[in-house]
Coordinates of C-alpha atoms and ligand atoms in Angstrom, one line a residue:
X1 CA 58.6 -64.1 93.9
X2 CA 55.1 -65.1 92.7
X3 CA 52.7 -62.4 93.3
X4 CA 49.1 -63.8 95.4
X5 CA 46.0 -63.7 93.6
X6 CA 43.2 -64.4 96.0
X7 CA 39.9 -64.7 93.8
X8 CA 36.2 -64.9 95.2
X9 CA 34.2 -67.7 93.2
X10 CA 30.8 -66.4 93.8
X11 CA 28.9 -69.6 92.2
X12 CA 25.1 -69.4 92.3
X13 CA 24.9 -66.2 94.5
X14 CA 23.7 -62.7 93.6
X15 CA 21.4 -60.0 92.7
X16 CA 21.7 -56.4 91.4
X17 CA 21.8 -55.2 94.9
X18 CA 24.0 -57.7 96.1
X19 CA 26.5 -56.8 93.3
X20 CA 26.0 -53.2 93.7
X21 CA 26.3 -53.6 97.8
X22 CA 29.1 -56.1 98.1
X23 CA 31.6 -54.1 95.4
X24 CA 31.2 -51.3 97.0
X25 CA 32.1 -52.7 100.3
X26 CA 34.5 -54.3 98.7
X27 CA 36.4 -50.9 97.1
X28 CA 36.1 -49.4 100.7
X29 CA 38.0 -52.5 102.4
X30 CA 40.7 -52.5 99.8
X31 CA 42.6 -49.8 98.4
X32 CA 45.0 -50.3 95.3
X33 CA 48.3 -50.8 97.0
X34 CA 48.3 -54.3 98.6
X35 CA 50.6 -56.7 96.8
X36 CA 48.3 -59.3 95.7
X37 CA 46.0 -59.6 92.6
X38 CA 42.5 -59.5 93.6
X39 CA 39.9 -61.1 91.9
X40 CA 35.9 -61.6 91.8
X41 CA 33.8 -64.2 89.7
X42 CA 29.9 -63.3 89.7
X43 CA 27.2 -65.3 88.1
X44 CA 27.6 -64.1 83.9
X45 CA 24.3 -62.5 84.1
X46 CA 26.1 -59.8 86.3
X47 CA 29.1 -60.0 84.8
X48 CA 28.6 -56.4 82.7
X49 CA 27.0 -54.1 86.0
X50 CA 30.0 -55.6 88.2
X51 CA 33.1 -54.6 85.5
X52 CA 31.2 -51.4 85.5
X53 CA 31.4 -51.1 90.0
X54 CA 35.1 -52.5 89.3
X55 CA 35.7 -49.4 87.2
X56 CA 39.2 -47.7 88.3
X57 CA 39.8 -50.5 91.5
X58 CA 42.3 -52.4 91.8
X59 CA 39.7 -55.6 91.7
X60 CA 39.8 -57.9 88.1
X61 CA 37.0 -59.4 87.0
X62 CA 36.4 -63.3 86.6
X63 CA 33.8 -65.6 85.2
X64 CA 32.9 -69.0 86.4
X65 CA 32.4 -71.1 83.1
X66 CA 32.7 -70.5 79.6
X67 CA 31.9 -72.8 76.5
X68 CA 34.0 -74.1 73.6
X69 CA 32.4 -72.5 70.7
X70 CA 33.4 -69.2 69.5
X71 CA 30.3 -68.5 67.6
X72 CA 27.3 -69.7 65.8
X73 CA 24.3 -72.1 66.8
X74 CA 25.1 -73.2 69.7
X75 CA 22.0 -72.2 72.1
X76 CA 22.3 -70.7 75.4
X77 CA 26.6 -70.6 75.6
X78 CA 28.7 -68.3 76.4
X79 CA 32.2 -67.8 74.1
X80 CA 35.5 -66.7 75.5
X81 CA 35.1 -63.9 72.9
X82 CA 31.8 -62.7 75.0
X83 CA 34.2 -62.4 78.3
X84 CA 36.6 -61.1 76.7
X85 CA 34.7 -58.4 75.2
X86 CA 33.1 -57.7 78.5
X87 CA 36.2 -57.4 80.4
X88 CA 37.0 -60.5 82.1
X89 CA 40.9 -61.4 82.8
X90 CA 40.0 -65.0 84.9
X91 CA 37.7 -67.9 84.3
X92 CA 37.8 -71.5 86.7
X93 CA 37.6 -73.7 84.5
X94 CA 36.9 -77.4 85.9
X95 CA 35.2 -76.8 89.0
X96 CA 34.4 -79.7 90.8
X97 CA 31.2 -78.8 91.1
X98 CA 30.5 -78.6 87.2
X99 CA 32.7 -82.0 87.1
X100 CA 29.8 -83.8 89.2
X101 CA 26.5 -82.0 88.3
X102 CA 27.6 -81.6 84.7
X103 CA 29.6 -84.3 83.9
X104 CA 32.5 -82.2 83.0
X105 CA 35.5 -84.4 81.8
X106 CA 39.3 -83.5 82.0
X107 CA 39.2 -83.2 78.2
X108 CA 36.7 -81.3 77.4
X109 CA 37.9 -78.7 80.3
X110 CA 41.5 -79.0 78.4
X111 CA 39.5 -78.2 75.3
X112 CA 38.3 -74.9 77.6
X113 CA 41.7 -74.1 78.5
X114 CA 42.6 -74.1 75.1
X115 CA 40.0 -71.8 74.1
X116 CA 40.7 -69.4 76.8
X117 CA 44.4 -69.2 76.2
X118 CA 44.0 -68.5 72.5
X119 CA 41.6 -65.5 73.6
X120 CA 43.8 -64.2 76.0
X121 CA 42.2 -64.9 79.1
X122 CA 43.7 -66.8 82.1
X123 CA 42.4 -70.3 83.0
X124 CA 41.9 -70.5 86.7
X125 CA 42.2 -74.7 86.4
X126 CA 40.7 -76.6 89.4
X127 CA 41.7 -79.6 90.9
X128 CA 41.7 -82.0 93.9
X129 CA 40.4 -85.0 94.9
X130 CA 36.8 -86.6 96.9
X131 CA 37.0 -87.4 100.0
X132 CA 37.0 -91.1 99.4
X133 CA 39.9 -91.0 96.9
X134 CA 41.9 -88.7 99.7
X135 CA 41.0 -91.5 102.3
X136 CA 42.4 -94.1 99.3
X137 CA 46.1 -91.9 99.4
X138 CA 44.9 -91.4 95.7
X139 CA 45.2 -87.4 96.0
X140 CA 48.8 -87.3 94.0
X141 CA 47.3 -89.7 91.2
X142 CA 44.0 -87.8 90.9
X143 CA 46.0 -84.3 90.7
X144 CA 48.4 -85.7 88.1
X145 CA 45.9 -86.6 86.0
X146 CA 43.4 -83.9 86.1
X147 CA 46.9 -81.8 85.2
X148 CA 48.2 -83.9 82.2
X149 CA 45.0 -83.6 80.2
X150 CA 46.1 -79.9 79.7
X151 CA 50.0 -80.8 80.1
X152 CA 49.2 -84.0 77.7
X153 CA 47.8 -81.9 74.6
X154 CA 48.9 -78.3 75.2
X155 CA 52.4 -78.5 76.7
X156 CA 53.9 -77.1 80.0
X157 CA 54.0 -73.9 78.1
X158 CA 50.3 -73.3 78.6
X159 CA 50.7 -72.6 81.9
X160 CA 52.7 -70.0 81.6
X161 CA 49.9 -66.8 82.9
X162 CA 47.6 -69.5 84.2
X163 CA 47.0 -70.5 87.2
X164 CA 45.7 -73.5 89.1
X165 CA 43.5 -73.7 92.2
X166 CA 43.8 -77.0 94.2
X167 CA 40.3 -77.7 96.1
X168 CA 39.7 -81.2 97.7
X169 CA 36.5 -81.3 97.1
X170 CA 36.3 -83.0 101.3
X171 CA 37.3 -79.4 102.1
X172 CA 34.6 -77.4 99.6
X173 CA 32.0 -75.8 101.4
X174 CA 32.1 -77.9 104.3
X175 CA 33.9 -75.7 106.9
X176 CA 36.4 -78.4 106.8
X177 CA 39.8 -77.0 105.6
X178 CA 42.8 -78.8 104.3
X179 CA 45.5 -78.4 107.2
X180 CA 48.1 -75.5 105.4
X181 CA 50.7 -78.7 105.9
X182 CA 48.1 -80.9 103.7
X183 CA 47.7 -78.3 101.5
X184 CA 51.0 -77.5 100.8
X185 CA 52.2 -81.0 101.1
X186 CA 49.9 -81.1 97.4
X187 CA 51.0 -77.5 96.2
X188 CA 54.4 -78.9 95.9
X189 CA 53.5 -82.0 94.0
X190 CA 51.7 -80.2 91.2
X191 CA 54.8 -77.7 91.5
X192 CA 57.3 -80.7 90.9
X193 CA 55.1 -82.4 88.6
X194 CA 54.8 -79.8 86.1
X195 CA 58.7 -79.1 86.9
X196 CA 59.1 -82.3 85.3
X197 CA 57.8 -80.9 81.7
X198 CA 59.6 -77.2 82.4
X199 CA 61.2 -76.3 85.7
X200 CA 60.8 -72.5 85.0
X201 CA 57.0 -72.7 84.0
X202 CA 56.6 -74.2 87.8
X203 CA 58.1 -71.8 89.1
X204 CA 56.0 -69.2 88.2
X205 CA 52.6 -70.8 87.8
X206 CA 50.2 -69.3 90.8
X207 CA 48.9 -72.8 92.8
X208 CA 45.7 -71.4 95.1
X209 CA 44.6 -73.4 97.5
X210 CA 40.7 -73.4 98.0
X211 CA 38.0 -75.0 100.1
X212 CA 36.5 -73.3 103.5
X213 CA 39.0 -70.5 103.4
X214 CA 38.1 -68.1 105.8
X215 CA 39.3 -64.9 107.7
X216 CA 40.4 -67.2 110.7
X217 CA 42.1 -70.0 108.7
X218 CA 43.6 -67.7 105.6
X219 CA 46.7 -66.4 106.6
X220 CA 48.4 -70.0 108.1
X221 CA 47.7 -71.2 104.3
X222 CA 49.8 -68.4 102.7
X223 CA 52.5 -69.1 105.2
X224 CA 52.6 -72.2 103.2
X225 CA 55.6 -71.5 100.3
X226 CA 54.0 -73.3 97.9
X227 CA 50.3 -71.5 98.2
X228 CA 50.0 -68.6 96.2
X229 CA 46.4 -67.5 97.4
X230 CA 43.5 -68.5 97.4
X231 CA 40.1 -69.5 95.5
X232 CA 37.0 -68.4 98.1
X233 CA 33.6 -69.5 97.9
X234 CA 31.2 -68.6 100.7
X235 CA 34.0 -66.3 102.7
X236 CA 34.0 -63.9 99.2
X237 CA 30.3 -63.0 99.7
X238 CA 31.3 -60.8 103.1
X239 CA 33.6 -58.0 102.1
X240 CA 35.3 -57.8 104.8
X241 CA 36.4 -61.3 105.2
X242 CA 37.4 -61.9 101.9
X243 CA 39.7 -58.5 102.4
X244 CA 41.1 -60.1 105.6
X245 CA 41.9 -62.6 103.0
X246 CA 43.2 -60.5 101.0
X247 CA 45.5 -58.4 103.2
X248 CA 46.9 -62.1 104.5
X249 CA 47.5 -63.1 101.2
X250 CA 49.8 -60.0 101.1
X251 CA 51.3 -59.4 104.2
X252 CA 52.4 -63.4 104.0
X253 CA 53.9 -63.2 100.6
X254 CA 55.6 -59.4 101.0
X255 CA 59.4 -59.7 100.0
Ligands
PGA301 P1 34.3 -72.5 99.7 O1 34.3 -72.8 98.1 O2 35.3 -71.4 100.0 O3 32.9 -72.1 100.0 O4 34.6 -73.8 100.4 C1 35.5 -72.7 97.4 C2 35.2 -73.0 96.0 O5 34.4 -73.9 95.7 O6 35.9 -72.4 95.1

C-alpha cells in the first residue's frame, strides 16, 4: 500500500507572520499519527524560519524550485546542496506555471531531477496538460512525454522515492477540478506507462493529483485507487482546509 503524501505548494504567498501564523495552526490541526506524509513548500526566502516552526512535527518541508548548478558564479540561484543543507526532503520540479512564465522545458526540468536525486532530495515532478490540448484528447500524449524526458535519460529507476503530481493546468487555480473519474482515468496511465519500463517502480511511485483541491472536493479524489494525495495551492494557505485534506487523504487510504 502506498502511503499519501498531501503537500501544500505555497507559490508566491507569504510573510514572516504568515509563516509563523499558518504553521502554527497547522501543528494544532494535525498531530503526528495520521497515516499520510504531510508536506509544505514556502517561498525559499522562508524556507530556514518555517524548518525551524516544523521542528519536532510531523510536517516535511518542501521548496518550490531549485537550479542546476551546484556551486560557483551563477547569480541569484539556488543549489540542491542549499535545500539540502537547510532541511528540505521535497522540491516540484516542472510546475506548469514556471513551464509558461519561464519557459521551462522538459529537459532542462529532467536535468533538475537529476540533480535532486543525486543530492538526495525527492523530485515532486509535475505534469498535465492546457485546456486546449485536453479538449484535443491530447492529455495521454502530453503526460507521456513530459514523463519520458526523465524516463528517456535517467531510467524508470529514478522514480523510485519520487513522486509525480498530475495538474491539468484547466483545473489550476481555477476552482475547476478534474472529476476524481478524470483524474484517475490519467493516474492510471502514467501508472501503466511507467509499468512499461519497470512494473514494480509503478507500483510504488506516489501519483498526486492537483488543481482546485479543496476541503469539499478532497476526499472523492483519494477514493480514486490510483491517487495517492494531493498537490494544494490556494486550499494550503488555510490550516484547517488543507488538514481536512489531510485527514481525507488518510482516512481514504487506511488499510
Ligand atoms: P491550486 O494549485 O490548488 O490553487 O489549484 C495547485 C498547484 O498549482 O499546485
Amino acid at each position: 500500500m502506498r502511503r499519501p503524501l498531501v503537500m501544500g505548494n505555497w507559490k508566491l504567498n507569504g510573510s514572516k507572520n504568515m509563516v509563523n501564523e499558518l504553521i502554527a495552526n497547522l501543528r494544532n490541526e494535525l498531530s503526528p499519527v495520521y497515516g499520510c506524509d504531510i508536506a509544505i513548500a514556502p517561498p525559499v526566502m522562508y524556507l530556514d524560519l518555517a524548518k525551524h516552526n516544523l521542528s519536532g512535527s510531523c510536517i516535511a518541508l518542501g521548496a518550490q524550485n531549485v537550479d542546476l548548478n551546484l556551486s560557483g558564479a551563477y547569480t541569484g540561484d539556488i543549489s540542491a546542496a542549499m535545500l539540502k543543507d537547510i532541511g528540505t526532503r521535497y522540491v516540484i520540479i516542472g510546475h506548469s506555471e514556471r513551464r509558461t512564465y519561464h519557459k521551462e522545458s522538459d529537459e532542462f526540468i529532467a536535468k533538475k531531477f537529476a540533480v535532486l536525486k543525486e543530492k538526495g532530495l525527492i523530485p515532486v515532478l509535475c505534469i498535465g496538460e492546457s485546456e486546449a490540448e485536453n479538449e484535443a484528447g491530447q492529455t495521454e500524449a502530453v503526460c507521456a512525454k513530459q514523463l519520458d524526458a526523465v524516463l528517456d535519460t535517467l531510467g524508470a529507476s529514478a522514480f523510485e522515492n519520487a513522486v509525480i503530481a498530475y495538474e491539468p493546468i484547466w483545473a489550476i487555480g481555477t476552482g475547476k477540478s478534474a472529476t476524481p473519474a478524470q483524474a484517475q482515468a490519467v493516474h492510471k496511465f502514467i501508472r501503466d506507462h511507467i509499468a512499461k519500463k519497470d512494473a514494480d517502480v509503478a507500483k510504488k511511485v506516489i501519483i498526486q493529483y492537483g488543481g482546485s483541491v479543496n476541503a469539499s472536493n478532497a476526499a472523492e479524489l483519494f477514493t480514486q485507487p490510483d491517487i495517492d494525495g494531493a498537490l494544494v495551492g490556494g486550499a494550503s494557505l488555510k490550516a484547517d482546509a488543507f488538514a481536512v485534506i489531510v485527514k481525507a487523504a488518510a482516512e481514504a487510504k487506511r488499510v
